[in-house]
Amino acid sequence: MNKSQAINLLENEGWTKADAMRALEVIDFKSNPDEITIRRATSRFAGTELINRQRLQASQKGMVTKKNKEIERTHQEYTAKINGLNQSYQKEQEKYATQIQHLSNTNKVLETQLQNANTQNNELVKANQQLQKDNKDLKNIIDGIKLKLTMNIKQLLQYEDSEIRKALIHMFKSTLG
Amino acid sequence: MNLENKGLRELFSLANQIGNKRYHKLTHQDFEKYREFDYWRYVNGDYECGTTQESRDWVTENSDSYCPICEQHYSVKGGKTIDHKLPRSQYPWLSMNFHNLWVICRDCNQEKSEMNWYEYEHYIFVNYHDWYPVVKAARPKLLLHSLKD
């Protein structure tokens, strides 16, 4: 009997393939062993040993099931958390989008106000520059009139008439104020 | 205001009140322009740090040994000074306009003080009649005309 035949024999009797292979490790199949040799070698894995192994397997399966359930639960927890976070992120995003829109509107209003203020300021600067010049121009015109008057009076004072001279001297004095 | 009953002296006095009034606003920019001259004339713009070489060169190029007004030697009249024909405190935009600058002696500069140009001509005509032609010749005609622009 070769190894495959021996494994088939044991599988037909309810062994798992892995158990069969483990039990047959001690057999030298080059010597073409018969069924009795195989059964003798595998008998150590039957009975109590098999029951213990099956119990162990069941226990391991139970642990796997428990672990799977735990993983499933954790997965669900994290999914719920992620969903919660996504929702709050979305809410935050909507809140910020509203705020950004609000700030953008305020910004536009301020921009318009700034433009108006700039325009008004430019107008005032121009008016101020004009006032500066006008103020000085007026002052110079008045001073120019005074100067001209003084010069004319001085010229007229060369003449003799005493009454006119008196009047002119009075006028001359009035230009000195 | 009733102007009919006022004498010539009062009318001139009223005109002077308005003429000397600075009803325009002296802005920050005006003050900066006013200070431009200080930075050109004085080291670090500070009178106490001395004058700059550039402004001293300008003074040398634009003056001889005698004050153009009183014709006295600068050495007996307090030395050379740069005067703004139209005072920079009242015409800050002309602070660094070289048509507005001339070199005169310290005494004449102090006597001229902050007078407006025709006010100064009038002052010279009445008090120093002989000096009047020189002062009249120095009249900054273009700058005065530019006030009408």
Coordinates of C-alpha atoms in Angstrom, one line a residue:
Chain A
M1 CA 0.0 0.0 0.0
N2 CA 1.4 3.4 -0.9
K3 CA 1.0 6.6 1.0
S4 CA -2.0 7.9 -1.0
Q5 CA -3.9 4.6 -0.6
A6 CA -3.1 4.7 3.2
I7 CA -4.4 8.3 3.5
N8 CA -7.6 7.3 1.5
L9 CA -8.1 4.4 3.8
L10 CA -8.0 6.6 6.9
E11 CA -10.1 9.4 5.3
N12 CA -12.8 6.8 4.5
E13 CA -12.9 6.1 8.3
G14 CA -13.5 9.7 9.2
W15 CA -9.9 10.9 9.6
T16 CA -8.9 14.3 8.4
K17 CA -6.2 14.3 5.8
A18 CA -3.9 16.3 8.1
D19 CA -4.4 13.8 10.9
A20 CA -3.8 10.9 8.5
M21 CA -0.6 12.4 7.2
R22 CA 0.7 13.1 10.7
A23 CA -0.1 9.4 11.8
L24 CA 1.6 8.0 8.7
E25 CA 4.8 9.9 9.2
V26 CA 6.4 6.9 11.0
I27 CA 5.7 4.5 8.1
D28 CA 8.4 3.7 5.5
F29 CA 6.4 3.4 2.3
K30 CA 9.4 2.2 0.4
S31 CA 8.9 -1.2 2.1
N32 CA 5.4 -1.3 0.7
P33 CA 3.7 -1.9 4.1
D34 CA 0.4 -3.8 4.3
E35 CA -2.9 -2.7 6.0
I36 CA -2.0 -4.3 9.3
T37 CA 1.3 -2.4 9.5
I38 CA -0.5 0.8 8.7
R39 CA -3.3 0.2 11.2
R40 CA -0.8 -0.7 13.9
A41 CA 1.1 2.5 13.3
T42 CA -2.0 4.6 13.2
S43 CA -3.7 3.0 16.2
R44 CA -1.7 5.3 18.6
F45 CA -3.6 8.2 17.0
A46 CA -7.0 6.6 17.4
G47 CA -9.1 6.3 20.6
T48 CA -8.3 8.7 23.4
E49 CA -5.7 10.6 21.4
L50 CA -8.2 11.1 18.6
I51 CA -10.9 12.3 21.0
N52 CA -8.4 14.7 22.6
R53 CA -7.3 16.0 19.3
Q54 CA -10.9 16.4 18.2
R55 CA -11.7 18.2 21.5
L56 CA -8.7 20.4 20.9
Q57 CA -9.9 21.1 17.4
A58 CA -13.4 21.9 18.6
S59 CA -11.9 24.2 21.2
Q60 CA -9.7 25.9 18.6
K61 CA -12.7 26.2 16.3
G62 CA -14.6 27.7 19.2
M63 CA -11.8 30.2 19.8
V64 CA -11.7 31.0 16.1
T65 CA -15.4 31.6 16.1
K66 CA -15.2 33.7 19.2
K67 CA -12.3 35.7 17.7
N68 CA -14.2 36.1 14.4
K69 CA -17.2 37.4 16.3
E70 CA -15.0 39.7 18.3
I71 CA -13.4 40.9 15.0
E72 CA -16.8 41.3 13.5
R73 CA -18.0 43.3 16.5
T74 CA -14.9 45.5 16.5
H75 CA -15.4 45.9 12.8
Q76 CA -19.0 47.0 13.3
E77 CA -17.9 49.4 16.2
Y78 CA -15.2 51.0 14.0
T79 CA -17.6 51.2 11.1
A80 CA -20.1 53.0 13.3
K81 CA -17.3 55.2 14.6
I82 CA -16.1 56.0 11.1
N83 CA -19.7 56.7 10.0
G84 CA -20.1 59.0 13.1
L85 CA -16.9 60.8 12.3
N86 CA -17.8 61.1 8.6
Q87 CA -21.1 62.6 9.6
S88 CA -19.6 65.1 12.1
Y89 CA -16.9 65.9 9.5
Q90 CA -19.6 66.6 7.0
K91 CA -21.5 68.8 9.5
E92 CA -18.3 70.7 10.3
Q93 CA -17.6 71.1 6.6
E94 CA -21.1 72.4 6.0
K95 CA -20.7 74.8 9.0
Y96 CA -17.3 76.1 7.7
A97 CA -18.7 76.4 4.2
T98 CA -21.5 78.6 5.6
Q99 CA -18.9 80.6 7.6
I100 CA -16.7 81.0 4.5
Q101 CA -19.6 82.1 2.5
H102 CA -20.5 84.6 5.2
L103 CA -17.0 85.9 5.5
S104 CA -16.8 86.2 1.7
N105 CA -19.9 88.3 1.7
T106 CA -18.6 90.5 4.5
N107 CA -15.3 90.8 2.6
K108 CA -17.2 92.0 -0.5
V109 CA -19.0 94.6 1.5
L110 CA -15.8 95.8 3.1
E111 CA -14.1 95.9 -0.3
T112 CA -16.9 98.1 -1.6
Q113 CA -16.6 100.3 1.6
L114 CA -12.8 100.5 1.1
Q115 CA -13.2 101.5 -2.5
N116 CA -15.7 104.2 -1.5
A117 CA -13.4 105.5 1.3
N118 CA -10.5 105.5 -1.2
T119 CA -12.5 107.5 -3.7
Q120 CA -13.6 109.9 -1.1
N121 CA -10.1 110.2 0.3
N122 CA -8.7 111.0 -3.2
E123 CA -11.4 113.6 -3.7
L124 CA -10.5 115.2 -0.3
V125 CA -6.7 115.1 -1.1
K126 CA -7.4 116.9 -4.4
A127 CA -9.6 119.4 -2.7
N128 CA -7.0 119.9 0.1
Q129 CA -4.3 120.5 -2.5
Q130 CA -6.5 123.0 -4.3
L131 CA -7.2 124.7 -1.0
Q132 CA -3.5 125.0 -0.2
K133 CA -2.8 126.7 -3.4
D134 CA -5.9 128.9 -3.3
N135 CA -5.1 130.0 0.2
K136 CA -1.6 131.1 -0.7
D137 CA -2.7 132.6 -4.0
L138 CA -5.3 134.7 -2.2
K139 CA -2.6 135.8 0.3
N140 CA -0.2 136.7 -2.5
I141 CA -2.9 138.7 -4.4
I142 CA -3.7 140.7 -1.3
D143 CA 0.0 141.3 -0.6
G144 CA 0.5 142.2 -4.2
I145 CA -2.3 144.8 -4.1
K146 CA -0.8 146.2 -0.9
L147 CA 2.6 146.4 -2.5
K148 CA 1.3 148.1 -5.6
L149 CA -0.7 150.6 -3.6
T150 CA 2.3 151.4 -1.5
M151 CA 4.4 152.0 -4.6
N152 CA 1.8 154.2 -6.2
I153 CA 1.3 156.2 -3.0
K154 CA 5.1 156.7 -2.7
Q155 CA 5.1 158.0 -6.3
L156 CA 2.2 160.4 -5.6
L157 CA 3.9 161.7 -2.5
Q158 CA 6.5 163.4 -4.7
Y159 CA 3.8 166.0 -5.5
E160 CA 3.5 169.1 -3.3
D161 CA -0.2 169.6 -2.3
S162 CA -0.2 169.3 1.4
E163 CA -3.8 168.2 1.8
I164 CA -3.4 165.5 -0.7
R165 CA 0.0 164.5 0.9
K166 CA -1.8 164.2 4.3
A167 CA -4.4 161.9 2.8
L168 CA -1.8 159.9 1.0
I169 CA 0.3 159.5 4.1
H170 CA -2.8 158.3 5.9
M171 CA -3.5 155.8 3.1
F172 CA 0.2 154.7 3.0
K173 CA 0.0 153.9 6.8
S174 CA -3.1 151.9 6.2
T175 CA -1.2 149.6 3.9
L176 CA 1.3 148.7 6.6
G177 CA -1.1 146.9 8.8
Chain B
M1 CA -20.1 141.1 7.3
N2 CA -20.5 144.8 6.5
L3 CA -17.4 145.9 4.6
E4 CA -18.7 149.4 3.7
N5 CA -17.9 151.1 7.0
K6 CA -14.5 149.6 7.3
G7 CA -11.3 151.6 6.6
L8 CA -8.6 150.4 4.3
R9 CA -6.4 149.3 7.2
E10 CA -9.3 147.2 8.6
L11 CA -10.0 145.6 5.2
F12 CA -6.3 144.7 4.8
S13 CA -6.3 143.3 8.3
L14 CA -9.3 141.1 7.5
A15 CA -7.8 140.0 4.2
N16 CA -4.6 139.1 6.2
Q17 CA -6.5 137.1 8.7
I18 CA -7.9 134.9 5.9
G19 CA -4.6 134.9 4.0
N20 CA -2.7 133.7 7.0
K21 CA -5.3 131.2 7.9
R22 CA -4.3 127.6 7.0
Y23 CA -7.8 126.3 6.4
H24 CA -6.4 123.4 4.4
K25 CA -5.2 120.3 6.3
L26 CA -1.4 119.8 6.6
T27 CA -1.3 116.1 5.8
H28 CA 1.2 113.5 6.7
Q29 CA 2.4 113.6 3.1
D30 CA 2.9 117.4 3.4
F31 CA 5.1 116.9 6.5
E32 CA 7.1 114.3 4.7
K33 CA 7.7 116.7 1.9
Y34 CA 8.6 119.4 4.4
R35 CA 11.2 117.0 5.9
E36 CA 12.7 116.2 2.5
F37 CA 14.7 119.4 2.7
D38 CA 16.1 118.5 6.1
Y39 CA 17.3 115.1 4.8
W40 CA 19.0 116.9 1.9
R41 CA 20.5 119.7 3.9
Y42 CA 21.5 117.9 7.2
V43 CA 23.2 114.6 7.9
N44 CA 20.5 112.2 9.0
G45 CA 18.0 115.1 8.6
D46 CA 19.3 116.4 12.0
Y47 CA 20.4 120.1 12.2
E48 CA 22.8 119.2 15.0
C49 CA 24.6 116.6 12.9
G50 CA 25.9 119.2 10.4
T51 CA 25.2 119.9 6.7
T52 CA 25.6 117.3 3.9
Q53 CA 28.4 117.6 1.3
E54 CA 25.7 117.7 -1.5
S55 CA 24.0 120.7 0.0
R56 CA 27.3 122.5 0.7
D57 CA 28.3 121.9 -2.9
W58 CA 24.9 123.4 -4.0
V59 CA 25.5 126.4 -1.8
T60 CA 29.0 127.0 -3.3
E61 CA 27.6 126.7 -6.8
N62 CA 24.8 129.1 -6.1
S63 CA 26.4 131.9 -4.2
D64 CA 29.4 134.2 -4.1
S65 CA 31.0 136.0 -1.2
Y66 CA 28.2 138.6 -0.6
C67 CA 24.5 138.3 0.4
P68 CA 22.4 139.2 -2.6
I69 CA 20.0 141.2 -0.5
C70 CA 22.1 143.3 1.9
E71 CA 25.3 142.9 -0.2
Q72 CA 27.3 142.4 3.0
H73 CA 30.1 139.8 3.2
Y74 CA 28.7 136.6 4.6
S75 CA 31.3 136.5 7.2
V76 CA 29.9 139.6 9.0
K77 CA 26.3 138.5 8.6
G78 CA 26.2 135.1 10.3
G79 CA 27.3 133.1 7.3
K80 CA 25.4 131.5 4.3
T81 CA 22.0 130.0 4.7
I82 CA 19.5 128.4 2.3
D83 CA 16.2 130.2 2.3
H84 CA 12.9 129.0 0.9
K85 CA 11.5 132.0 -1.1
L86 CA 8.1 130.6 -0.4
P87 CA 8.3 129.2 3.1
R88 CA 8.3 125.4 3.2
S89 CA 6.0 125.4 6.3
Q90 CA 3.3 127.0 4.1
Y91 CA 4.3 125.5 0.7
P92 CA 5.5 122.0 1.7
W93 CA 5.2 120.8 -1.9
L94 CA 7.9 123.3 -2.9
S95 CA 10.3 122.2 -0.1
M96 CA 12.8 120.6 -2.5
N97 CA 12.1 122.7 -5.6
F98 CA 15.4 124.3 -6.4
H99 CA 13.6 127.3 -8.0
N100 CA 12.4 128.0 -4.5
L101 CA 15.8 128.1 -2.9
W102 CA 18.4 130.8 -2.7
V103 CA 21.4 131.5 -0.6
I104 CA 21.2 134.6 1.6
C105 CA 22.9 135.6 4.9
R106 CA 21.6 134.4 8.2
D107 CA 20.5 137.9 9.3
C108 CA 18.5 138.5 6.2
N109 CA 17.0 135.0 6.5
Q110 CA 15.9 135.6 10.1
E111 CA 14.4 139.0 9.1
K112 CA 12.5 137.4 6.3
S113 CA 11.3 134.6 8.6
E114 CA 8.0 133.1 7.4
M115 CA 6.8 136.0 5.3
N116 CA 4.9 135.3 2.1
W117 CA 6.7 136.6 -1.0
Y118 CA 4.8 139.9 -1.7
E119 CA 4.6 140.5 2.0
Y120 CA 8.3 140.3 2.0
E121 CA 8.7 142.6 -1.0
H122 CA 6.4 145.1 0.7
Y123 CA 8.4 144.9 3.9
I124 CA 11.7 145.5 1.9
F125 CA 10.1 148.3 -0.2
V126 CA 9.0 150.2 3.0
N127 CA 12.0 149.5 5.2
Y128 CA 15.0 149.0 2.9
H129 CA 14.0 150.8 -0.3
D130 CA 17.5 150.4 -1.8
W131 CA 17.4 146.6 -1.6
Y132 CA 14.0 146.4 -3.3
P133 CA 15.2 145.9 -7.0
V134 CA 17.3 142.9 -6.0
V135 CA 14.4 141.3 -4.1
K136 CA 12.0 142.1 -6.9
A137 CA 14.4 140.4 -9.4
A138 CA 14.5 137.3 -7.2
R139 CA 10.6 137.0 -7.2
P140 CA 9.8 133.3 -7.9
K141 CA 7.4 134.2 -10.7
L142 CA 6.9 130.7 -12.1
L143 CA 6.2 129.2 -8.7
L144 CA 3.7 132.0 -7.8
H145 CA 2.0 131.5 -11.2
S146 CA 1.8 127.7 -10.6
L147 CA -0.6 128.4 -7.7
K148 CA -3.2 129.3 -10.3
D149 CA -2.9 125.8 -12.0

